[in-house]
Tab-separated table of C-alpha atoms in Angstrom:
chain	number	residue	atom	x	y	z
A	1	UNK	CA	-11.615	-12.797	1.265
A	2	UNK	CA	-8.503	-11.223	3.721
A	3	UNK	CA	-4.889	-11.182	2.445
A	4	UNK	CA	-3.144	-14.615	3.254
A	5	UNK	CA	-0.262	-12.527	4.453
A	6	UNK	CA	0.267	-9.220	6.210
A	7	UNK	CA	-0.070	-6.433	3.074
A	8	UNK	CA	3.147	-4.200	3.051
A	9	UNK	CA	4.482	-1.523	0.948
A	10	UNK	CA	7.198	-2.930	-1.277
A	11	UNK	CA	7.765	0.403	-3.230
A	12	UNK	CA	7.009	3.949	-3.705
A	13	UNK	CA	7.585	6.108	-6.613
A	14	UNK	CA	7.089	9.700	-7.034
A	15	UNK	CA	6.976	11.723	-10.476
A	16	UNK	CA	7.950	15.351	-9.772
A	17	UNK	CA	6.687	16.427	-13.262
A	18	UNK	CA	3.344	15.194	-14.605
A	19	UNK	CA	3.674	12.714	-17.055
A	20	UNK	CA	7.732	12.393	-16.814
A	21	UNK	CA	10.094	9.990	-15.498
A	22	UNK	CA	9.980	8.750	-12.185
A	23	UNK	CA	12.229	8.535	-9.178
A	24	UNK	CA	11.718	5.426	-6.387
A	25	UNK	CA	12.332	6.440	-2.998
A	26	UNK	CA	12.396	4.214	0.536
A	27	UNK	CA	9.972	7.452	2.089
A	28	UNK	CA	7.730	9.879	1.377
A	29	UNK	CA	5.517	12.374	3.595
A	30	UNK	CA	1.759	12.962	2.991
A	31	UNK	CA	0.204	16.333	3.248
A	32	UNK	CA	-3.023	18.051	1.827
A	33	UNK	CA	-1.674	17.462	-1.854
A	34	UNK	CA	-0.733	14.098	-1.420
A	35	UNK	CA	2.845	12.497	-1.048
A	36	UNK	CA	5.229	15.513	-1.108
A	37	UNK	CA	7.142	16.410	-4.640
A	38	UNK	CA	4.584	14.377	-6.565
A	39	UNK	CA	3.170	15.961	-9.579
A	40	UNK	CA	4.169	19.525	-8.194
A	41	UNK	CA	5.254	20.701	-11.776
A	42	UNK	CA	3.379	20.032	-14.743
A	43	UNK	CA	3.822	21.158	-18.796
A	44	UNK	CA	1.152	22.942	-20.327
A	45	UNK	CA	1.100	24.596	-24.401
A	46	UNK	CA	1.993	28.137	-23.856
A	47	UNK	CA	-0.789	29.296	-26.509
A	48	UNK	CA	-3.567	26.997	-25.039
A	49	UNK	CA	-2.491	26.880	-21.481
A	50	UNK	CA	-3.853	22.749	-21.385
A	51	UNK	CA	-1.825	20.063	-19.813
A	52	UNK	CA	1.169	17.922	-21.923
A	53	UNK	CA	1.141	14.480	-21.114
A	54	UNK	CA	2.569	11.237	-22.336
A	55	UNK	CA	-0.919	10.518	-24.199
A	56	UNK	CA	0.454	12.363	-27.286
A	57	UNK	CA	4.364	12.440	-26.181
A	58	UNK	CA	5.825	9.151	-25.244
A	59	UNK	CA	9.392	10.607	-24.685
A	60	UNK	CA	8.021	12.700	-22.422
A	61	UNK	CA	9.133	9.284	-20.015
A	62	UNK	CA	12.690	10.189	-21.112
A	63	UNK	CA	12.603	13.184	-19.014
A	64	UNK	CA	14.162	12.426	-15.797
A	65	UNK	CA	14.735	14.698	-12.619
A	66	UNK	CA	17.013	14.438	-9.645
A	67	UNK	CA	15.122	16.288	-6.206
A	68	UNK	CA	17.901	17.946	-3.761
A	69	UNK	CA	15.485	19.186	-0.861
A	70	UNK	CA	18.569	20.050	1.131
A	71	UNK	CA	20.105	22.174	-1.689
A	72	UNK	CA	16.547	23.407	-2.943
A	73	UNK	CA	17.120	22.134	-6.299
A	74	UNK	CA	15.135	20.639	-9.008
A	75	UNK	CA	16.845	19.466	-11.615
A	76	UNK	CA	16.006	18.382	-15.555
A	77	UNK	CA	18.185	15.608	-17.192
A	78	UNK	CA	17.908	14.412	-21.025
A	79	UNK	CA	19.814	13.199	-23.525
A	80	UNK	CA	21.877	15.621	-25.657
A	81	UNK	CA	20.882	18.669	-23.829
A	82	UNK	CA	22.394	19.924	-20.347
A	83	UNK	CA	21.230	19.768	-16.994
A	84	UNK	CA	18.995	22.781	-16.339
A	85	UNK	CA	18.483	23.157	-12.227
A	86	UNK	CA	15.703	25.392	-10.877
A	87	UNK	CA	14.674	26.235	-7.270
A	88	UNK	CA	12.521	23.356	-5.897
A	89	UNK	CA	10.508	25.301	-3.496
A	90	UNK	CA	9.886	28.732	-5.542
A	91	UNK	CA	9.736	31.932	-4.395
A	92	UNK	CA	6.125	31.969	-5.852
A	93	UNK	CA	5.627	36.173	-5.533
A	94	UNK	CA	8.567	36.990	-8.134
A	95	UNK	CA	6.757	34.206	-10.357
A	96	UNK	CA	3.722	35.136	-12.872
A	97	UNK	CA	-0.022	33.565	-12.582
A	98	UNK	CA	-1.108	31.498	-15.279
A	99	UNK	CA	-4.527	30.299	-15.758
A	100	UNK	CA	-4.251	26.652	-17.266
A	101	UNK	CA	-6.803	24.047	-17.572
A	102	UNK	CA	-6.324	19.624	-16.530
A	103	UNK	CA	-8.892	17.882	-17.736
A	104	UNK	CA	-11.876	19.550	-16.414
A	105	UNK	CA	-10.160	21.938	-13.739
A	106	UNK	CA	-9.745	25.488	-14.292
A	107	UNK	CA	-6.380	26.007	-12.375
A	108	UNK	CA	-4.138	28.942	-11.367
A	109	UNK	CA	-0.909	28.400	-11.332
A	110	UNK	CA	2.661	29.957	-11.311
A	111	UNK	CA	4.850	30.261	-14.379
A	112	UNK	CA	8.764	29.216	-13.880
A	113	UNK	CA	9.288	31.161	-16.543
A	114	UNK	CA	10.836	31.220	-20.386
A	115	UNK	CA	14.369	29.394	-19.986
A	116	UNK	CA	12.775	26.647	-18.620
A	117	UNK	CA	9.998	26.426	-21.317
A	118	UNK	CA	12.710	26.995	-23.880
A	119	UNK	CA	14.094	23.470	-22.317
A	120	UNK	CA	11.585	21.673	-22.273
A	121	UNK	CA	10.391	22.781	-25.869
A	122	UNK	CA	13.778	22.006	-27.279
A	123	UNK	CA	13.469	18.937	-25.551
A	124	UNK	CA	10.160	17.916	-27.472
A	125	UNK	CA	12.056	19.528	-30.959
A	126	UNK	CA	15.110	17.002	-30.119
A	127	UNK	CA	12.604	14.094	-29.770
A	128	UNK	CA	10.031	14.745	-32.503
A	129	UNK	CA	10.823	11.060	-34.299
A	130	UNK	CA	10.653	9.315	-30.979
A	131	UNK	CA	7.330	10.875	-30.913
A	132	UNK	CA	5.963	9.758	-34.049
A	133	UNK	CA	7.242	6.421	-34.361
A	134	UNK	CA	5.829	5.899	-30.771
A	135	UNK	CA	2.501	7.162	-31.333
A	136	UNK	CA	-0.498	5.822	-29.067
A	137	UNK	CA	-2.958	8.136	-29.441
A	138	UNK	CA	-5.495	7.691	-32.222
A	139	UNK	CA	-7.322	10.967	-31.195
A	140	UNK	CA	-4.140	13.051	-31.105
A	141	UNK	CA	-1.437	12.133	-33.949
A	142	UNK	CA	1.379	13.706	-34.332
A	143	UNK	CA	1.770	14.267	-38.150
A	144	UNK	CA	5.231	14.548	-39.873
A	145	UNK	CA	4.630	18.094	-40.685
A	146	UNK	CA	3.013	19.294	-37.933
A	147	UNK	CA	4.866	22.399	-35.832
A	148	UNK	CA	6.395	21.875	-32.139
A	149	UNK	CA	4.381	23.786	-29.689
A	150	UNK	CA	6.382	25.892	-27.155
A	151	UNK	CA	5.243	24.714	-24.097
A	152	UNK	CA	5.744	26.092	-19.924
A	153	UNK	CA	6.453	24.613	-17.126
A	154	UNK	CA	4.086	25.165	-14.076
A	155	UNK	CA	3.951	24.890	-10.413
A	156	UNK	CA	1.282	25.062	-7.728
A	157	UNK	CA	0.611	26.825	-4.206
A	158	UNK	CA	-0.243	25.581	-0.950
A	159	UNK	CA	-4.238	25.013	-1.444
A	160	UNK	CA	-4.864	26.660	2.203
A	161	UNK	CA	-3.394	30.019	0.664
A	162	UNK	CA	-6.293	30.402	-1.492
A	163	UNK	CA	-4.193	30.356	-5.201
A	164	UNK	CA	-4.782	26.984	-6.251
A	165	UNK	CA	-8.027	25.289	-5.321
A	166	UNK	CA	-8.572	21.372	-6.719
A	167	UNK	CA	-10.556	19.147	-3.951
A	168	UNK	CA	-9.955	15.979	-4.160
A	169	UNK	CA	-13.379	15.079	-3.329
A	170	UNK	CA	-16.414	17.127	-2.618
A	171	UNK	CA	-16.952	15.769	0.972
A	172	UNK	CA	-13.415	15.774	2.374
A	173	UNK	CA	-13.016	18.835	3.327
A	174	UNK	CA	-9.256	20.654	3.087
A	175	UNK	CA	-7.910	17.388	0.933
A	176	UNK	CA	-6.486	18.697	-2.433
A	177	UNK	CA	-5.245	17.007	-5.690
A	178	UNK	CA	-1.690	18.546	-7.639
A	179	UNK	CA	-1.100	18.080	-11.007
A	180	UNK	CA	-2.462	13.813	-11.111
A	181	UNK	CA	-5.331	12.859	-13.457
A	182	UNK	CA	-7.597	12.189	-10.281
A	183	UNK	CA	-6.737	11.538	-6.673
A	184	UNK	CA	-3.775	12.709	-4.984
A	185	UNK	CA	-2.029	8.944	-4.318
A	186	UNK	CA	-2.775	5.716	-6.342
A	187	UNK	CA	-1.883	2.329	-5.049
A	188	UNK	CA	-0.444	-1.022	-7.318
A	189	UNK	CA	-1.025	-4.257	-6.007
A	190	UNK	CA	1.705	-6.580	-6.957
A	191	UNK	CA	-0.491	-9.641	-7.189
A	192	UNK	CA	-3.365	-7.895	-9.442
A	193	UNK	CA	-0.514	-7.383	-11.745
A	194	UNK	CA	0.431	-11.269	-11.792
A	195	UNK	CA	-2.909	-12.087	-12.703
A	196	UNK	CA	-2.691	-8.953	-15.748
A	197	UNK	CA	0.418	-10.727	-16.703
A	198	UNK	CA	-1.066	-13.840	-16.951
A	199	UNK	CA	-4.275	-12.944	-18.830
A	200	UNK	CA	-2.007	-11.242	-20.978
A	201	UNK	CA	-0.126	-14.528	-21.939
A	202	UNK	CA	-2.969	-16.637	-22.113
A	203	UNK	CA	-5.181	-14.103	-24.419
A	204	UNK	CA	-1.894	-13.948	-26.891
A	205	UNK	CA	-3.047	-10.025	-26.401
A	206	UNK	CA	1.039	-9.092	-25.381
A	207	UNK	CA	2.546	-11.466	-27.685
A	208	UNK	CA	4.257	-13.467	-25.016
A	209	UNK	CA	5.474	-10.089	-23.183
A	210	UNK	CA	5.336	-9.049	-19.202
A	211	UNK	CA	5.111	-5.581	-18.081
A	212	UNK	CA	5.959	-4.160	-15.014
A	213	UNK	CA	4.386	-1.978	-12.349
A	214	UNK	CA	5.613	1.465	-13.494
A	215	UNK	CA	3.701	1.015	-16.615
A	216	UNK	CA	0.446	2.368	-14.524
A	217	UNK	CA	2.556	5.051	-12.844
A	218	UNK	CA	1.364	4.773	-9.558
A	219	UNK	CA	2.772	6.009	-6.299
A	220	UNK	CA	2.309	2.888	-3.598
A	221	UNK	CA	3.241	-0.563	-4.668
A	222	UNK	CA	1.790	-3.169	-2.452
A	223	UNK	CA	2.622	-6.621	-1.706
A	224	UNK	CA	0.752	-9.599	0.192
A	225	UNK	CA	-2.695	-9.354	-1.090
A	226	UNK	CA	-4.580	-11.684	-3.194
A	227	UNK	CA	-5.495	-10.956	-6.435
A	228	UNK	CA	-8.393	-8.353	-6.680
A	229	UNK	CA	-8.586	-7.986	-3.055
A	230	UNK	CA	-8.496	-4.315	-3.536
A	231	UNK	CA	-11.906	-4.182	-4.909
A	232	UNK	CA	-13.459	-4.284	-1.361
A	233	UNK	CA	-11.098	-2.035	0.704
A	234	UNK	CA	-12.424	0.985	1.552
A	235	UNK	CA	-9.963	2.623	4.118
A	236	UNK	CA	-6.357	1.040	5.033
A	237	UNK	CA	-4.032	2.669	7.615
A	238	UNK	CA	-0.464	2.740	5.392
A	239	UNK	CA	2.495	3.719	7.568
A	240	UNK	CA	1.552	6.389	9.417
A	241	UNK	CA	-1.741	7.630	6.923
A	242	UNK	CA	-5.291	6.286	7.080
A	243	UNK	CA	-6.336	6.570	3.875
A	244	UNK	CA	-9.716	6.172	1.798
A	245	UNK	CA	-9.616	3.745	-1.497
A	246	UNK	CA	-12.219	5.392	-3.960
A	247	UNK	CA	-12.256	3.828	-7.038
A	248	UNK	CA	-9.988	1.169	-9.359
A	249	UNK	CA	-8.326	3.868	-12.069
A	250	UNK	CA	-9.668	3.615	-15.645
A	251	UNK	CA	-6.886	3.104	-17.961
A	252	UNK	CA	-5.787	5.154	-21.345
A	253	UNK	CA	-2.878	3.958	-23.730
A	254	UNK	CA	-0.188	5.158	-21.493
A	255	UNK	CA	0.664	1.832	-20.164
A	256	UNK	CA	1.797	0.714	-23.574
A	257	UNK	CA	4.756	2.801	-23.355
A	258	UNK	CA	8.100	1.390	-21.743
A	259	UNK	CA	8.364	3.854	-19.077
A	260	UNK	CA	12.410	3.432	-19.224
A	261	UNK	CA	12.612	3.696	-23.105
A	262	UNK	CA	9.630	5.268	-24.236
A	263	UNK	CA	9.320	3.070	-26.498
A	264	UNK	CA	5.786	1.680	-27.806
A	265	UNK	CA	5.020	-1.897	-27.162
A	266	UNK	CA	5.093	-3.748	-30.591
A	267	UNK	CA	1.283	-5.465	-29.707
A	268	UNK	CA	-1.701	-5.337	-31.910
A	269	UNK	CA	-4.006	-2.922	-30.541
A	270	UNK	CA	-3.700	-0.745	-27.683
A	271	UNK	CA	-1.627	-2.943	-25.408
A	272	UNK	CA	-2.580	-3.568	-21.801
A	273	UNK	CA	-5.420	-1.758	-22.305
A	274	UNK	CA	-6.962	-4.128	-24.509
A	275	UNK	CA	-6.696	-7.144	-22.198
A	276	UNK	CA	-8.209	-4.928	-19.407
A	277	UNK	CA	-11.246	-4.243	-20.951
A	278	UNK	CA	-11.363	-7.672	-21.294
A	279	UNK	CA	-11.393	-8.222	-17.676
A	280	UNK	CA	-11.441	-5.214	-15.657
A	281	UNK	CA	-14.784	-3.377	-16.826
A	282	UNK	CA	-17.172	-2.251	-14.118
A	283	UNK	CA	-20.633	-0.627	-14.481
A	284	UNK	CA	-19.769	3.109	-13.354
A	285	UNK	CA	-17.131	3.594	-16.252
A	286	UNK	CA	-18.056	1.177	-18.766
A	287	UNK	CA	-15.875	0.666	-21.927
A	288	UNK	CA	-12.983	1.268	-19.707
A	289	UNK	CA	-10.590	-1.014	-18.537
A	290	UNK	CA	-9.617	-0.167	-14.639
A	291	UNK	CA	-6.223	-0.975	-12.652
A	292	UNK	CA	-4.710	0.132	-9.556
A	293	UNK	CA	-6.885	2.132	-7.090
A	294	UNK	CA	-7.206	6.075	-6.672
A	295	UNK	CA	-6.536	6.621	-2.865
A	296	UNK	CA	-7.481	10.085	-1.375
A	297	UNK	CA	-5.396	10.563	2.323
A	298	UNK	CA	-7.725	11.443	5.681
A	299	UNK	CA	-4.748	12.135	7.673
A	300	UNK	CA	-0.868	13.263	7.279
A	301	UNK	CA	1.653	11.282	8.176
A	302	UNK	CA	4.971	9.046	6.452
A	303	UNK	CA	4.969	5.945	4.248
A	304	UNK	CA	8.033	3.810	4.095
A	305	UNK	CA	8.690	0.948	2.371
A	306	UNK	CA	8.173	-2.198	4.323
A	307	UNK	CA	5.175	-0.500	6.503
A	308	UNK	CA	2.482	-3.137	6.932
A	309	UNK	CA	-0.683	-1.658	5.923
A	310	UNK	CA	-4.028	-2.381	8.449
A	311	UNK	CA	-7.330	-2.637	6.723
A	312	UNK	CA	-9.720	-0.557	9.246
A	313	UNK	CA	-12.654	-0.849	6.800
A	314	UNK	CA	-14.036	-2.891	3.970
A	315	UNK	CA	-17.055	-1.799	1.451
A	316	UNK	CA	-20.338	-2.681	3.184
A	317	UNK	CA	-22.064	-5.562	0.956
A	318	UNK	CA	-24.843	-3.719	-0.887
A	319	UNK	CA	-21.958	-1.241	-2.418
A	320	UNK	CA	-19.388	-3.613	-3.538
A	321	UNK	CA	-18.807	-3.824	-7.343
A	322	UNK	CA	-17.068	-6.765	-9.437
A	323	UNK	CA	-15.897	-6.553	-12.925
A	324	UNK	CA	-18.500	-7.316	-15.871
A	325	UNK	CA	-18.470	-10.181	-17.277
A	326	UNK	CA	-17.089	-10.114	-20.705
A	327	UNK	CA	-19.417	-10.489	-23.945
A	328	UNK	CA	-17.193	-11.704	-26.889
A	329	UNK	CA	-18.243	-10.122	-30.155
A	330	UNK	CA	-20.949	-11.806	-31.998
């Protein structure tokens, strides 16, 4: 079923450092790594080189950044600490390469040095109590006597130069993903969020609370569709960019964290994920609740708030999926 209105870009968000606070912008430039300045930096453990996220440290939502492209500055901000400024674009020849792990991917990246690593480690020390009180990971809890692990901040190079390699899709050559979990870009849909909030209230899961779109840490928020219309989109033109809509995104427990306060919802269970597992499970990822869409850009260009969206292709009928019927426990 087509949209009642013309789908439109309502807002654009980027996350310069993976798992940290968002920046809202009016326009963005899309390149072979997705949205420029989105998730081009990542925190990793110094000892294991594995990535660090809000799945363990809810306080990372309080680590804010300011971008100044004209002055080539990335400023890190946190309460109780002096701002830390580093170059937005690095002279990578001056940096040490580091091999890190992001999910199943082993990546060659560049370490930004001791000082910024110590600054972020101090941030985690300062927010230790906050992270214990707002822990939402059953598999990776924070115990009172656990030492704070030292961390590093890393960045990446243009994949065309042959160092960083993380293909976004095996059949779409030349398009890579920066430090996001899977796809270079993610879309969120206003009408579908309204349905989620309605369901949260009707089921009582949220204890009367509703959630904003930023809980899902998407890049592009789209208004003017009917609920769940995105399930049928395959290719769309958004501003100057033609995009391939890959799949709904399986959600973890991070949407249970308020992205402006770093505080976990005072709900039972896992917050929004519990509702999505009831109404938004798909056969290809059973037992997962899905919301927003993974997206791969097929062309470069700019996307601006207010841009109209043209649906170029829908999923062929034989490949369409619908959420699985919910089966209540016996």
